[in-house]
mmCIF file of C-alpha atoms in Angstrom:
data_model
loop_
_atom_site.group_PDB
_atom_site.id
_atom_site.type_symbol
_atom_site.label_atom_id
_atom_site.label_comp_id
_atom_site.label_asym_id
_atom_site.label_seq_id
_atom_site.Cartn_x
_atom_site.Cartn_y
_atom_site.Cartn_z
ATOM 1 C CA GLU A 1 93.696 101.687 70.842
ATOM 2 C CA ALA A 2 90.958 99.200 71.727
ATOM 3 C CA GLN A 3 91.088 98.536 75.433
ATOM 4 C CA VAL A 4 89.404 97.953 78.751
ATOM 5 C CA THR A 5 90.609 100.250 81.516
ATOM 6 C CA GLN A 6 90.187 99.862 85.252
ATOM 7 C CA ASN A 7 90.858 102.287 88.069
ATOM 8 C CA PRO A 8 92.401 102.212 90.522
ATOM 9 C CA ARG A 9 94.970 99.517 89.797
ATOM 10 C CA TYR A 10 95.844 99.103 93.457
ATOM 11 C CA LEU A 11 93.759 99.951 96.499
ATOM 12 C CA ILE A 12 94.207 99.395 100.209
ATOM 13 C CA THR A 13 91.194 100.261 102.333
ATOM 14 C CA VAL A 14 89.599 99.480 105.665
ATOM 15 C CA THR A 15 86.562 97.413 106.540
ATOM 16 C CA GLY A 16 83.293 99.208 105.929
ATOM 17 C CA LYS A 17 84.558 102.096 103.826
ATOM 18 C CA LYS A 18 82.559 102.207 100.611
ATOM 19 C CA LEU A 19 84.557 102.064 97.418
ATOM 20 C CA THR A 20 84.025 101.971 93.663
ATOM 21 C CA VAL A 21 86.240 100.386 91.036
ATOM 22 C CA THR A 22 85.623 101.849 87.610
ATOM 23 C CA CYS A 23 85.698 99.973 84.319
ATOM 24 C CA SER A 24 85.485 101.490 80.867
ATOM 25 C CA GLN A 25 85.721 100.042 77.355
ATOM 26 C CA ASN A 26 86.062 101.856 74.033
ATOM 27 C CA MET A 27 84.976 99.043 71.711
ATOM 28 C CA ASN A 28 81.205 99.569 71.828
ATOM 29 C CA HIS A 29 80.800 96.144 73.448
ATOM 30 C CA GLU A 30 77.380 95.020 74.633
ATOM 31 C CA TYR A 31 78.523 92.543 77.286
ATOM 32 C CA MET A 32 80.566 93.545 80.320
ATOM 33 C CA SER A 33 81.547 91.532 83.321
ATOM 34 C CA TRP A 34 83.386 91.586 86.646
ATOM 35 C CA TYR A 35 85.495 88.741 88.010
ATOM 36 C CA ARG A 36 87.509 88.122 91.105
ATOM 37 C CA GLN A 37 90.592 85.943 91.115
ATOM 38 C CA ASP A 38 91.809 84.173 94.225
ATOM 39 C CA PRO A 39 94.691 81.696 94.542
ATOM 40 C CA GLY A 40 93.641 78.172 93.654
ATOM 41 C CA LEU A 41 90.125 79.241 92.673
ATOM 42 C CA GLY A 42 90.681 80.683 89.216
ATOM 43 C CA LEU A 43 88.327 83.430 88.075
ATOM 44 C CA ARG A 44 84.809 83.644 89.423
ATOM 45 C CA GLN A 45 82.216 85.886 87.851
ATOM 46 C CA ILE A 46 80.660 88.475 90.169
ATOM 47 C CA TYR A 47 78.156 90.275 87.931
ATOM 48 C CA TYR A 48 77.611 90.733 84.233
ATOM 49 C CA SER A 49 75.656 93.097 82.029
ATOM 50 C CA MET A 50 74.082 92.316 78.669
ATOM 51 C CA ASN A 51 73.404 95.963 77.828
ATOM 52 C CA VAL A 52 72.614 99.340 79.354
ATOM 53 C CA GLU A 53 70.420 98.945 82.448
ATOM 54 C CA VAL A 54 70.500 95.131 82.158
ATOM 55 C CA THR A 55 72.605 93.309 84.743
ATOM 56 C CA ASP A 56 72.555 89.877 86.344
ATOM 57 C CA LYS A 57 74.336 87.971 89.060
ATOM 58 C CA GLY A 58 77.311 85.761 88.454
ATOM 59 C CA ASP A 59 78.456 83.044 90.829
ATOM 60 C CA VAL A 60 79.716 85.260 93.673
ATOM 61 C CA PRO A 61 77.602 88.453 93.806
ATOM 62 C CA GLU A 62 77.269 88.783 97.602
ATOM 63 C CA GLY A 63 78.697 92.046 98.911
ATOM 64 C CA TYR A 64 78.909 93.709 95.488
ATOM 65 C CA LYS A 65 76.754 96.037 93.418
ATOM 66 C CA VAL A 66 77.046 97.141 89.815
ATOM 67 C CA SER A 67 75.353 99.587 87.485
ATOM 68 C CA ARG A 68 75.318 100.061 83.722
ATOM 69 C CA LYS A 69 74.017 103.530 82.965
ATOM 70 C CA GLU A 70 76.196 103.977 79.903
ATOM 71 C CA LYS A 71 77.328 101.368 77.426
ATOM 72 C CA ARG A 72 81.030 102.013 77.951
ATOM 73 C CA ASN A 73 81.106 102.022 81.781
ATOM 74 C CA PHE A 74 80.455 99.259 84.296
ATOM 75 C CA PRO A 75 81.538 100.242 87.831
ATOM 76 C CA LEU A 76 81.848 97.730 90.663
ATOM 77 C CA ILE A 77 80.673 99.003 94.043
ATOM 78 C CA LEU A 78 81.560 97.576 97.431
ATOM 79 C CA GLU A 79 79.159 99.244 99.875
ATOM 80 C CA SER A 80 80.799 97.835 103.011
ATOM 81 C CA PRO A 81 84.007 96.014 102.138
ATOM 82 C CA SER A 82 85.188 93.155 104.313
ATOM 83 C CA PRO A 83 88.565 91.373 104.474
ATOM 84 C CA ASN A 84 87.200 88.375 102.527
ATOM 85 C CA GLN A 85 86.821 90.706 99.541
ATOM 86 C CA THR A 86 90.580 91.127 99.362
ATOM 87 C CA SER A 87 91.286 89.862 95.859
ATOM 88 C CA LEU A 88 92.410 90.637 92.322
ATOM 89 C CA TYR A 89 89.517 92.004 90.288
ATOM 90 C CA PHE A 90 89.142 91.979 86.522
ATOM 91 C CA CYS A 91 86.691 93.717 84.253
ATOM 92 C CA ALA A 92 86.035 92.253 80.806
ATOM 93 C CA SER A 93 83.911 93.057 77.769
ATOM 94 C CA SER A 94 82.807 91.475 74.501
ATOM 95 C CA PHE A 95 80.485 92.221 71.589
ATOM 96 C CA GLY A 96 78.258 89.223 72.124
ATOM 97 C CA LEU A 97 76.814 87.478 75.135
ATOM 98 C CA ALA A 98 78.342 84.447 76.804
ATOM 99 C CA GLY A 99 77.714 81.512 74.496
ATOM 100 C CA SER A 100 78.244 83.529 71.336
ATOM 101 C CA SER A 101 81.463 83.167 69.378
ATOM 102 C CA ASP A 102 82.801 86.452 70.675
ATOM 103 C CA THR A 103 85.772 86.574 72.964
ATOM 104 C CA GLN A 104 86.247 88.667 76.050
ATOM 105 C CA TYR A 105 88.789 91.464 76.379
ATOM 106 C CA PHE A 106 90.157 91.885 79.869
ATOM 107 C CA GLY A 107 91.301 94.930 81.779
ATOM 108 C CA PRO A 108 94.664 94.993 83.578
ATOM 109 C CA GLY A 109 93.203 94.162 86.990
ATOM 110 C CA THR A 110 92.674 95.930 90.323
ATOM 111 C CA ARG A 111 94.400 94.531 93.372
ATOM 112 C CA LEU A 112 92.226 95.281 96.398
ATOM 113 C CA THR A 113 93.252 94.797 100.009
ATOM 114 C CA VAL A 114 90.669 95.268 102.756
ATOM 115 C CA LEU A 115 92.171 95.581 106.248
ATOM 116 C CA SER B 1 79.955 75.111 92.482
ATOM 117 C CA GLN B 2 79.781 75.200 88.703
ATOM 118 C CA GLN B 3 83.447 75.965 88.417
ATOM 119 C CA GLY B 4 85.434 73.929 85.929
ATOM 120 C CA GLU B 5 88.600 72.109 86.809
ATOM 121 C CA GLU B 6 91.915 71.946 85.067
ATOM 122 C CA ASP B 7 94.770 69.569 85.428
ATOM 123 C CA PRO B 8 97.519 69.514 86.078
ATOM 124 C CA GLN B 9 97.510 72.484 88.456
ATOM 125 C CA ALA B 10 101.144 73.086 87.589
ATOM 126 C CA LEU B 11 103.418 71.855 84.826
ATOM 127 C CA SER B 12 107.132 72.328 84.330
ATOM 128 C CA ILE B 13 108.793 71.367 81.042
ATOM 129 C CA GLN B 14 111.921 72.057 79.031
ATOM 130 C CA GLU B 15 111.937 74.441 76.103
ATOM 131 C CA GLY B 16 111.069 72.609 72.895
ATOM 132 C CA GLU B 17 108.844 70.036 74.611
ATOM 133 C CA ASN B 18 105.095 69.879 74.206
ATOM 134 C CA ALA B 19 102.735 70.952 76.985
ATOM 135 C CA THR B 20 99.277 69.453 77.444
ATOM 136 C CA MET B 21 96.686 70.721 79.874
ATOM 137 C CA ASN B 22 93.159 69.492 80.405
ATOM 138 C CA CYS B 23 89.875 71.118 81.338
ATOM 139 C CA SER B 24 86.677 69.525 82.578
ATOM 140 C CA TYR B 25 83.342 71.266 82.844
ATOM 141 C CA LYS B 26 79.912 70.386 84.201
ATOM 142 C CA THR B 27 77.105 71.530 81.924
ATOM 143 C CA SER B 28 76.214 71.642 78.239
ATOM 144 C CA ILE B 29 77.983 74.445 76.404
ATOM 145 C CA ASN B 30 77.879 76.436 73.171
ATOM 146 C CA ASN B 31 81.625 76.865 73.045
ATOM 147 C CA LEU B 32 84.803 76.607 75.087
ATOM 148 C CA GLN B 33 87.580 79.156 75.147
ATOM 149 C CA TRP B 34 91.160 79.093 76.336
ATOM 150 C CA TYR B 35 92.856 82.131 77.847
ATOM 151 C CA ARG B 36 96.380 82.885 78.938
ATOM 152 C CA GLN B 37 97.460 85.028 81.888
ATOM 153 C CA ASN B 38 100.944 86.331 82.510
ATOM 154 C CA SER B 39 101.776 86.795 86.179
ATOM 155 C CA GLY B 40 98.676 88.497 87.593
ATOM 156 C CA ARG B 41 97.922 90.514 84.481
ATOM 157 C CA GLY B 42 94.725 90.525 82.442
ATOM 158 C CA LEU B 43 93.744 87.428 80.516
ATOM 159 C CA VAL B 44 94.331 87.187 76.789
ATOM 160 C CA HIS B 45 92.157 85.069 74.538
ATOM 161 C CA LEU B 46 93.928 82.230 72.732
ATOM 162 C CA ILE B 47 91.397 80.100 70.920
ATOM 163 C CA LEU B 48 87.684 79.240 70.820
ATOM 164 C CA ILE B 49 86.191 75.888 69.895
ATOM 165 C CA ARG B 50 82.478 75.439 69.239
ATOM 166 C CA SER B 51 80.488 72.573 70.698
ATOM 167 C CA ASN B 52 80.082 70.978 67.253
ATOM 168 C CA GLU B 53 83.840 70.996 66.625
ATOM 169 C CA ARG B 54 86.209 68.291 67.817
ATOM 170 C CA GLU B 55 89.586 69.839 67.095
ATOM 171 C CA LYS B 56 90.984 73.226 66.229
ATOM 172 C CA HIS B 57 94.450 74.555 65.467
ATOM 173 C CA SER B 58 96.005 77.979 65.734
ATOM 174 C CA GLY B 59 99.747 78.247 65.186
ATOM 175 C CA ARG B 60 101.412 76.088 67.860
ATOM 176 C CA LEU B 61 98.114 75.563 69.670
ATOM 177 C CA ARG B 62 95.863 72.561 69.257
ATOM 178 C CA VAL B 63 92.583 72.291 71.123
ATOM 179 C CA THR B 64 90.322 69.266 71.330
ATOM 180 C CA LEU B 65 86.811 69.061 72.689
ATOM 181 C CA ASP B 66 84.903 65.967 73.804
ATOM 182 C CA THR B 67 81.372 67.005 74.706
ATOM 183 C CA SER B 68 80.409 63.471 75.735
ATOM 184 C CA LYS B 69 83.086 63.580 78.439
ATOM 185 C CA LYS B 70 82.675 67.308 79.057
ATOM 186 C CA SER B 71 86.385 67.834 78.631
ATOM 187 C CA SER B 72 88.885 69.738 76.517
ATOM 188 C CA SER B 73 92.624 69.735 76.126
ATOM 189 C CA LEU B 74 95.089 72.406 75.057
ATOM 190 C CA LEU B 75 98.347 71.325 73.478
ATOM 191 C CA ILE B 76 101.199 73.787 73.018
ATOM 192 C CA THR B 77 103.828 72.356 70.714
ATOM 193 C CA ALA B 78 107.525 73.233 70.708
ATOM 194 C CA SER B 79 107.163 75.327 73.836
ATOM 195 C CA ARG B 80 109.219 78.452 74.455
ATOM 196 C CA ALA B 81 110.218 80.245 77.642
ATOM 197 C CA ALA B 82 107.768 82.987 76.643
ATOM 198 C CA ASP B 83 104.907 80.463 76.981
ATOM 199 C CA THR B 84 105.405 80.527 80.761
ATOM 200 C CA ALA B 85 102.020 81.654 82.074
ATOM 201 C CA SER B 86 98.774 80.399 83.565
ATOM 202 C CA TYR B 87 96.194 78.943 81.212
ATOM 203 C CA PHE B 88 92.446 78.916 81.827
ATOM 204 C CA CYS B 89 89.501 77.385 80.054
ATOM 205 C CA ALA B 90 86.146 79.154 80.069
ATOM 206 C CA THR B 91 82.694 77.956 79.158
ATOM 207 C CA ASP B 92 79.293 79.566 78.900
ATOM 208 C CA ALA B 93 76.394 78.561 81.119
ATOM 209 C CA SER B 94 73.756 78.630 78.405
ATOM 210 C CA ALA B 95 72.301 75.336 79.600
ATOM 211 C CA SER B 96 71.195 77.083 82.795
ATOM 212 C CA GLY B 97 69.493 79.858 80.835
ATOM 213 C CA THR B 98 71.981 82.507 81.908
ATOM 214 C CA TYR B 99 74.752 84.430 80.216
ATOM 215 C CA LYS B 100 77.439 83.605 82.748
ATOM 216 C CA TYR B 101 80.977 82.542 82.052
ATOM 217 C CA ILE B 102 82.540 79.748 84.073
ATOM 218 C CA PHE B 103 86.299 79.553 84.303
ATOM 219 C CA GLY B 104 88.483 76.644 85.275
ATOM 220 C CA THR B 105 90.956 76.825 88.118
ATOM 221 C CA GLY B 106 93.904 77.136 85.745
ATOM 222 C CA THR B 107 97.178 75.398 84.921
ATOM 223 C CA ARG B 108 100.463 77.138 85.749
ATOM 224 C CA LEU B 109 102.959 76.341 83.016
ATOM 225 C CA LYS B 110 106.663 76.934 83.449
ATOM 226 C CA VAL B 111 108.945 76.458 80.453
ATOM 227 C CA LEU B 112 112.599 76.156 81.352
ATOM 228 C CA ALA B 113 115.180 77.536 78.931
#
């Protein structure tokens, strides 16, 4: 089944404790992306990747890191989480880049709470 | 902020009525997409309209695009309780030379049975 998977789905952690949220897709998509969703603000893009080893900042990259060592995986790293990073996070992927006619497929989301 | 805006923020209608939601964006685009989200779950793509198109239909969905006003509307006809969800528009940021996506703030639709 074609899908985007994220792990963990729920995470409660404490300020400053490094964490990684994994994202994997099985559709051989070139483009992958991370978003955060906060009430009243919709989705905001954190980072995106056009291909292996090619990443770029979205609108809210501060406090996050990403890597794309393999085509299928795009982990999101919070080196020193803070309470303002408490949010619902989504990974997404698509064949083409933003602006192409390809649509994004979204993962189920990771609800992160930073105490 | 480049973020798009949608209105209304929330909409409540009776089953069988039509629902219209609007999206405004700020920069030139290649295309505009509409997504649906059920209660905190992942978004699902509904329909894409290219910048050179003015109207597009898919089942009970009708999307219009006015690039001169930088706005789009999504019409859901003959709504059903199962249409209850949040709806988001998304645009590319090609005009800025990047491959970002920019989402609107969303419209929460509630369809009453």
